[in-house]
């Protein structure tokens, strides 16, 4: 499922390259790298690989102007 699907379905400003803050536990910053099965793939700062996150669960979108459609 595409980034457009995630944006429309969950009403979030998700874009590849966009920055987010994961708020489930100690806050951690990360970068959206793509989508998989309706989830966002996010590489948290300091990690080598991206992990799937639900687009509305414990995420705060930090910049809505940067990034690319995907």
PDB file of N, CA and C in Angstrom:
ATOM      1  N   UNK A   1       0.837  -1.177   0.000  1.00  0.00           N
ATOM      2  CA  UNK A   1       0.000   0.000   0.000  1.00  0.00           C
ATOM      3  C   UNK A   1       0.880   1.237   0.000  1.00  0.00           C
ATOM      4  N   UNK A   2       0.435   2.239  -0.678  1.00  0.00           N
ATOM      5  CA  UNK A   2       1.275   3.406  -0.938  1.00  0.00           C
ATOM      6  C   UNK A   2       1.215   4.445   0.181  1.00  0.00           C
ATOM      7  N   UNK A   3       2.118   5.406   0.082  1.00  0.00           N
ATOM      8  CA  UNK A   3       2.132   6.527   1.012  1.00  0.00           C
ATOM      9  C   UNK A   3       0.829   7.314   0.878  1.00  0.00           C
ATOM     10  N   UNK A   4       0.323   7.436  -0.352  1.00  0.00           N
ATOM     11  CA  UNK A   4      -0.939   8.135  -0.573  1.00  0.00           C
ATOM     12  C   UNK A   4      -2.082   7.429   0.161  1.00  0.00           C
ATOM     13  N   UNK A   5      -2.096   6.095   0.118  1.00  0.00           N
ATOM     14  CA  UNK A   5      -3.101   5.324   0.840  1.00  0.00           C
ATOM     15  C   UNK A   5      -3.030   5.630   2.343  1.00  0.00           C
ATOM     16  N   UNK A   6      -1.842   5.645   2.901  1.00  0.00           N
ATOM     17  CA  UNK A   6      -1.666   5.920   4.329  1.00  0.00           C
ATOM     18  C   UNK A   6      -2.167   7.321   4.664  1.00  0.00           C
ATOM     19  N   UNK A   7      -1.799   8.310   3.832  1.00  0.00           N
ATOM     20  CA  UNK A   7      -2.244   9.689   4.081  1.00  0.00           C
ATOM     21  C   UNK A   7      -3.759   9.796   4.067  1.00  0.00           C
ATOM     22  N   UNK A   8      -4.396   9.209   3.057  1.00  0.00           N
ATOM     23  CA  UNK A   8      -5.852   9.315   2.916  1.00  0.00           C
ATOM     24  C   UNK A   8      -6.594   8.508   3.975  1.00  0.00           C
ATOM     25  N   UNK A   9      -6.149   7.299   4.237  1.00  0.00           N
ATOM     26  CA  UNK A   9      -6.842   6.416   5.167  1.00  0.00           C
ATOM     27  C   UNK A   9      -6.745   6.905   6.606  1.00  0.00           C
ATOM     28  N   UNK A  10      -5.573   7.388   7.002  1.00  0.00           N
ATOM     29  CA  UNK A  10      -5.350   7.763   8.399  1.00  0.00           C
ATOM     30  C   UNK A  10      -5.315   9.274   8.624  1.00  0.00           C
ATOM     31  N   UNK A  11      -5.502  10.052   7.566  1.00  0.00           N
ATOM     32  CA  UNK A  11      -5.500  11.522   7.658  1.00  0.00           C
ATOM     33  C   UNK A  11      -4.256  12.042   8.373  1.00  0.00           C
ATOM     34  N   UNK A  12      -3.104  11.603   7.893  1.00  0.00           N
ATOM     35  CA  UNK A  12      -1.829  12.037   8.460  1.00  0.00           C
ATOM     36  C   UNK A  12      -0.990  12.671   7.350  1.00  0.00           C
ATOM     37  N   UNK A  13      -0.051  13.554   7.713  1.00  0.00           N
ATOM     38  CA  UNK A  13       0.783  14.218   6.704  1.00  0.00           C
ATOM     39  C   UNK A  13       2.057  13.439   6.367  1.00  0.00           C
ATOM     40  N   UNK A  14       1.978  12.119   6.331  1.00  0.00           N
ATOM     41  CA  UNK A  14       3.161  11.281   6.124  1.00  0.00           C
ATOM     42  C   UNK A  14       3.740  11.464   4.730  1.00  0.00           C
ATOM     43  N   UNK A  15       5.058  11.665   4.679  1.00  0.00           N
ATOM     44  CA  UNK A  15       5.798  11.737   3.422  1.00  0.00           C
ATOM     45  C   UNK A  15       7.156  11.101   3.629  1.00  0.00           C
ATOM     46  N   UNK A  16       7.627  10.433   2.588  1.00  0.00           N
ATOM     47  CA  UNK A  16       8.963   9.841   2.645  1.00  0.00           C
ATOM     48  C   UNK A  16       9.975  10.944   2.939  1.00  0.00           C
ATOM     49  N   UNK A  17      10.819  10.724   3.917  1.00  0.00           N
ATOM     50  CA  UNK A  17      11.794  11.725   4.326  1.00  0.00           C
ATOM     51  C   UNK A  17      11.289  12.629   5.432  1.00  0.00           C
ATOM     52  N   UNK A  18      10.005  12.541   5.747  1.00  0.00           N
ATOM     53  CA  UNK A  18       9.434  13.351   6.818  1.00  0.00           C
ATOM     54  C   UNK A  18       9.924  12.902   8.183  1.00  0.00           C
ATOM     55  N   UNK A  19       9.988  13.841   9.099  1.00  0.00           N
ATOM     56  CA  UNK A  19      10.475  13.547  10.442  1.00  0.00           C
ATOM     57  C   UNK A  19       9.285  13.323  11.378  1.00  0.00           C
ATOM     58  N   UNK A  20       9.454  12.367  12.283  1.00  0.00           N
ATOM     59  CA  UNK A  20       8.435  12.042  13.275  1.00  0.00           C
ATOM     60  C   UNK A  20       9.083  11.869  14.642  1.00  0.00           C
ATOM     61  N   UNK A  21       8.245  11.935  15.655  1.00  0.00           N
ATOM     62  CA  UNK A  21       8.682  11.616  17.011  1.00  0.00           C
ATOM     63  C   UNK A  21       7.820  10.463  17.498  1.00  0.00           C
ATOM     64  N   UNK A  22       8.461   9.366  17.869  1.00  0.00           N
ATOM     65  CA  UNK A  22       7.759   8.236  18.470  1.00  0.00           C
ATOM     66  C   UNK A  22       7.624   8.541  19.955  1.00  0.00           C
ATOM     67  N   UNK A  23       6.385   8.541  20.454  1.00  0.00           N
ATOM     68  CA  UNK A  23       6.123   8.954  21.829  1.00  0.00           C
ATOM     69  C   UNK A  23       5.757   7.797  22.744  1.00  0.00           C
ATOM     70  N   UNK A  24       5.907   6.560  22.300  1.00  0.00           N
ATOM     71  CA  UNK A  24       5.583   5.395  23.120  1.00  0.00           C
ATOM     72  C   UNK A  24       6.780   4.991  23.956  1.00  0.00           C
ATOM     73  N   UNK A  25       6.968   5.638  25.082  1.00  0.00           N
ATOM     74  CA  UNK A  25       8.165   5.419  25.905  1.00  0.00           C
ATOM     75  C   UNK A  25       9.000   6.676  25.847  1.00  0.00           C
ATOM     76  N   UNK A  26      10.293   6.548  26.088  1.00  0.00           N
ATOM     77  CA  UNK A  26      11.131   7.747  25.950  1.00  0.00           C
ATOM     78  C   UNK A  26      11.024   8.255  24.508  1.00  0.00           C
ATOM     79  N   UNK A  27      10.747   9.534  24.298  1.00  0.00           N
ATOM     80  CA  UNK A  27      10.598  10.049  22.938  1.00  0.00           C
ATOM     81  C   UNK A  27      11.836   9.790  22.094  1.00  0.00           C
ATOM     82  N   UNK A  28      11.595   9.364  20.845  1.00  0.00           N
ATOM     83  CA  UNK A  28      12.686   9.112  19.897  1.00  0.00           C
ATOM     84  C   UNK A  28      12.313   9.706  18.561  1.00  0.00           C
ATOM     85  N   UNK A  29      13.272  10.327  17.918  1.00  0.00           N
ATOM     86  CA  UNK A  29      13.061  10.913  16.603  1.00  0.00           C
ATOM     87  C   UNK A  29      13.403   9.901  15.520  1.00  0.00           C
ATOM     88  N   UNK A  30      12.749  10.052  14.364  1.00  0.00           N
ATOM     89  CA  UNK A  30      13.020   9.164  13.256  1.00  0.00           C
ATOM     90  C   UNK A  30      12.598   9.776  11.932  1.00  0.00           C
ATOM     91  N   UNK A  31      12.906   9.045  10.863  1.00  0.00           N
ATOM     92  CA  UNK A  31      12.623   9.488   9.499  1.00  0.00           C
ATOM     93  C   UNK A  31      11.783   8.435   8.795  1.00  0.00           C
ATOM     94  N   UNK A  32      10.720   8.871   8.123  1.00  0.00           N
ATOM     95  CA  UNK A  32       9.870   7.958   7.355  1.00  0.00           C
ATOM     96  C   UNK A  32      10.637   7.527   6.109  1.00  0.00           C
ATOM     97  N   UNK A  33      10.749   6.217   5.912  1.00  0.00           N
ATOM     98  CA  UNK A  33      11.493   5.699   4.762  1.00  0.00           C
ATOM     99  C   UNK A  33      10.609   5.013   3.728  1.00  0.00           C
ATOM    100  N   UNK A  34       9.345   4.738   4.076  1.00  0.00           N
ATOM    101  CA  UNK A  34       8.456   4.070   3.131  1.00  0.00           C
ATOM    102  C   UNK A  34       7.221   3.532   3.829  1.00  0.00           C
ATOM    103  N   UNK A  35       6.545   2.598   3.134  1.00  0.00           N
ATOM    104  CA  UNK A  35       5.356   1.953   3.695  1.00  0.00           C
ATOM    105  C   UNK A  35       5.428   0.448   3.461  1.00  0.00           C
ATOM    106  N   UNK A  36       4.676  -0.272   4.272  1.00  0.00           N
ATOM    107  CA  UNK A  36       4.523  -1.720   4.085  1.00  0.00           C
ATOM    108  C   UNK A  36       3.215  -2.127   4.744  1.00  0.00           C
ATOM    109  N   UNK A  37       2.314  -2.706   3.982  1.00  0.00           N
ATOM    110  CA  UNK A  37       1.046  -3.236   4.498  1.00  0.00           C
ATOM    111  C   UNK A  37       0.280  -2.202   5.317  1.00  0.00           C
ATOM    112  N   UNK A  38       0.227  -0.967   4.826  1.00  0.00           N
ATOM    113  CA  UNK A  38      -0.526   0.070   5.507  1.00  0.00           C
ATOM    114  C   UNK A  38       0.165   0.667   6.719  1.00  0.00           C
ATOM    115  N   UNK A  39       1.403   0.290   6.966  1.00  0.00           N
ATOM    116  CA  UNK A  39       2.189   0.840   8.069  1.00  0.00           C
ATOM    117  C   UNK A  39       3.295   1.715   7.507  1.00  0.00           C
ATOM    118  N   UNK A  40       3.766   2.637   8.331  1.00  0.00           N
ATOM    119  CA  UNK A  40       4.905   3.453   7.941  1.00  0.00           C
ATOM    120  C   UNK A  40       6.188   2.749   8.334  1.00  0.00           C
ATOM    121  N   UNK A  41       7.163   2.777   7.469  1.00  0.00           N
ATOM    122  CA  UNK A  41       8.498   2.300   7.818  1.00  0.00           C
ATOM    123  C   UNK A  41       9.281   3.514   8.285  1.00  0.00           C
ATOM    124  N   UNK A  42       9.774   3.439   9.505  1.00  0.00           N
ATOM    125  CA  UNK A  42      10.480   4.556  10.117  1.00  0.00           C
ATOM    126  C   UNK A  42      11.824   4.084  10.631  1.00  0.00           C
ATOM    127  N   UNK A  43      12.871   4.813  10.261  1.00  0.00           N
ATOM    128  CA  UNK A  43      14.201   4.532  10.799  1.00  0.00           C
ATOM    129  C   UNK A  43      14.434   5.517  11.942  1.00  0.00           C
ATOM    130  N   UNK A  44      14.412   4.988  13.151  1.00  0.00           N
ATOM    131  CA  UNK A  44      14.670   5.823  14.315  1.00  0.00           C
ATOM    132  C   UNK A  44      16.130   6.256  14.308  1.00  0.00           C
ATOM    133  N   UNK A  45      16.384   7.471  14.747  1.00  0.00           N
ATOM    134  CA  UNK A  45      17.748   7.990  14.780  1.00  0.00           C
ATOM    135  C   UNK A  45      18.651   7.039  15.554  1.00  0.00           C
ATOM    136  N   UNK A  46      19.806   6.730  14.981  1.00  0.00           N
ATOM    137  CA  UNK A  46      20.765   5.838  15.613  1.00  0.00           C
ATOM    138  C   UNK A  46      20.574   4.379  15.249  1.00  0.00           C
ATOM    139  N   UNK A  47      19.498   4.044  14.537  1.00  0.00           N
ATOM    140  CA  UNK A  47      19.242   2.662  14.119  1.00  0.00           C
ATOM    141  C   UNK A  47      19.691   2.475  12.673  1.00  0.00           C
ATOM    142  N   UNK A  48      20.016   1.233  12.317  1.00  0.00           N
ATOM    143  CA  UNK A  48      20.443   0.934  10.951  1.00  0.00           C
ATOM    144  C   UNK A  48      19.278   0.613  10.028  1.00  0.00           C
ATOM    145  N   UNK A  49      18.197   0.062  10.589  1.00  0.00           N
ATOM    146  CA  UNK A  49      17.084  -0.422   9.777  1.00  0.00           C
ATOM    147  C   UNK A  49      15.785   0.258  10.172  1.00  0.00           C
ATOM    148  N   UNK A  50      14.863   0.293   9.225  1.00  0.00           N
ATOM    149  CA  UNK A  50      13.535   0.838   9.474  1.00  0.00           C
ATOM    150  C   UNK A  50      12.652  -0.231  10.100  1.00  0.00           C
ATOM    151  N   UNK A  51      11.682   0.217  10.896  1.00  0.00           N
ATOM    152  CA  UNK A  51      10.710  -0.668  11.525  1.00  0.00           C
ATOM    153  C   UNK A  51       9.310  -0.152  11.207  1.00  0.00           C
ATOM    154  N   UNK A  52       8.312  -1.061  11.171  1.00  0.00           N
ATOM    155  CA  UNK A  52       6.944  -0.632  10.865  1.00  0.00           C
ATOM    156  C   UNK A  52       6.258  -0.006  12.081  1.00  0.00           C
ATOM    157  N   UNK A  53       5.535   1.084  11.833  1.00  0.00           N
ATOM    158  CA  UNK A  53       4.764   1.771  12.862  1.00  0.00           C
ATOM    159  C   UNK A  53       3.374   2.069  12.308  1.00  0.00           C
ATOM    160  N   UNK A  54       2.354   1.954  13.143  1.00  0.00           N
ATOM    161  CA  UNK A  54       1.014   2.361  12.739  1.00  0.00           C
ATOM    162  C   UNK A  54       1.011   3.885  12.593  1.00  0.00           C
ATOM    163  N   UNK A  55       0.397   4.415  11.544  1.00  0.00           N
ATOM    164  CA  UNK A  55       0.473   5.854  11.275  1.00  0.00           C
ATOM    165  C   UNK A  55      -0.129   6.765  12.344  1.00  0.00           C
ATOM    166  N   UNK A  56      -1.001   6.257  13.199  1.00  0.00           N
ATOM    167  CA  UNK A  56      -1.621   7.129  14.203  1.00  0.00           C
ATOM    168  C   UNK A  56      -1.289   6.730  15.634  1.00  0.00           C
ATOM    169  N   UNK A  57      -0.493   5.691  15.822  1.00  0.00           N
ATOM    170  CA  UNK A  57      -0.234   5.198  17.171  1.00  0.00           C
ATOM    171  C   UNK A  57       1.089   5.735  17.706  1.00  0.00           C
ATOM    172  N   UNK A  58       0.992   6.668  18.654  1.00  0.00           N
ATOM    173  CA  UNK A  58       2.157   7.193  19.367  1.00  0.00           C
ATOM    174  C   UNK A  58       3.203   7.813  18.442  1.00  0.00           C
ATOM    175  N   UNK A  59       2.719   8.486  17.396  1.00  0.00           N
ATOM    176  CA  UNK A  59       3.606   9.217  16.495  1.00  0.00           C
ATOM    177  C   UNK A  59       3.171  10.672  16.436  1.00  0.00           C
ATOM    178  N   UNK A  60       4.145  11.547  16.415  1.00  0.00           N
ATOM    179  CA  UNK A  60       3.893  12.976  16.218  1.00  0.00           C
ATOM    180  C   UNK A  60       4.683  13.387  14.980  1.00  0.00           C
ATOM    181  N   UNK A  61       3.984  13.983  14.019  1.00  0.00           N
ATOM    182  CA  UNK A  61       4.610  14.405  12.765  1.00  0.00           C
ATOM    183  C   UNK A  61       5.225  15.777  12.966  1.00  0.00           C
ATOM    184  N   UNK A  62       6.512  15.901  12.689  1.00  0.00           N
ATOM    185  CA  UNK A  62       7.250  17.119  13.024  1.00  0.00           C
ATOM    186  C   UNK A  62       7.307  18.129  11.896  1.00  0.00           C
ATOM    187  N   UNK A  63       7.490  17.689  10.675  1.00  0.00           N
ATOM    188  CA  UNK A  63       7.556  18.646   9.569  1.00  0.00           C
ATOM    189  C   UNK A  63       6.636  18.155   8.458  1.00  0.00           C
ATOM    190  N   UNK A  64       5.842  19.043   7.994  1.00  0.00           N
ATOM    191  CA  UNK A  64       4.892  18.673   6.959  1.00  0.00           C
ATOM    192  C   UNK A  64       5.330  19.173   5.592  1.00  0.00           C
ATOM    193  N   UNK A  65       6.340  20.028   5.552  1.00  0.00           N
ATOM    194  CA  UNK A  65       6.766  20.589   4.282  1.00  0.00           C
ATOM    195  C   UNK A  65       7.860  19.797   3.592  1.00  0.00           C
ATOM    196  N   UNK A  66       8.696  19.092   4.363  1.00  0.00           N
ATOM    197  CA  UNK A  66       9.809  18.353   3.771  1.00  0.00           C
ATOM    198  C   UNK A  66       9.382  16.989   3.274  1.00  0.00           C
ATOM    199  N   UNK A  67      10.298  16.296   2.708  1.00  0.00           N
ATOM    200  CA  UNK A  67      10.026  14.931   2.264  1.00  0.00           C
ATOM    201  C   UNK A  67       9.493  14.891   0.843  1.00  0.00           C
ATOM    202  N   UNK A  68       9.194  13.664   0.403  1.00  0.00           N
ATOM    203  CA  UNK A  68       8.723  13.432  -0.953  1.00  0.00           C
ATOM    204  C   UNK A  68       7.477  12.574  -0.913  1.00  0.00           C
ATOM    205  N   UNK A  69       6.615  12.737  -1.885  1.00  0.00           N
ATOM    206  CA  UNK A  69       5.471  11.820  -2.017  1.00  0.00           C
ATOM    207  C   UNK A  69       6.018  10.467  -2.414  1.00  0.00           C
ATOM    208  N   UNK A  70       5.296   9.435  -1.983  1.00  0.00           N
ATOM    209  CA  UNK A  70       5.809   8.123  -2.362  1.00  0.00           C
ATOM    210  C   UNK A  70       4.758   7.108  -2.507  1.00  0.00           C
TER     211      UNK A  70
END
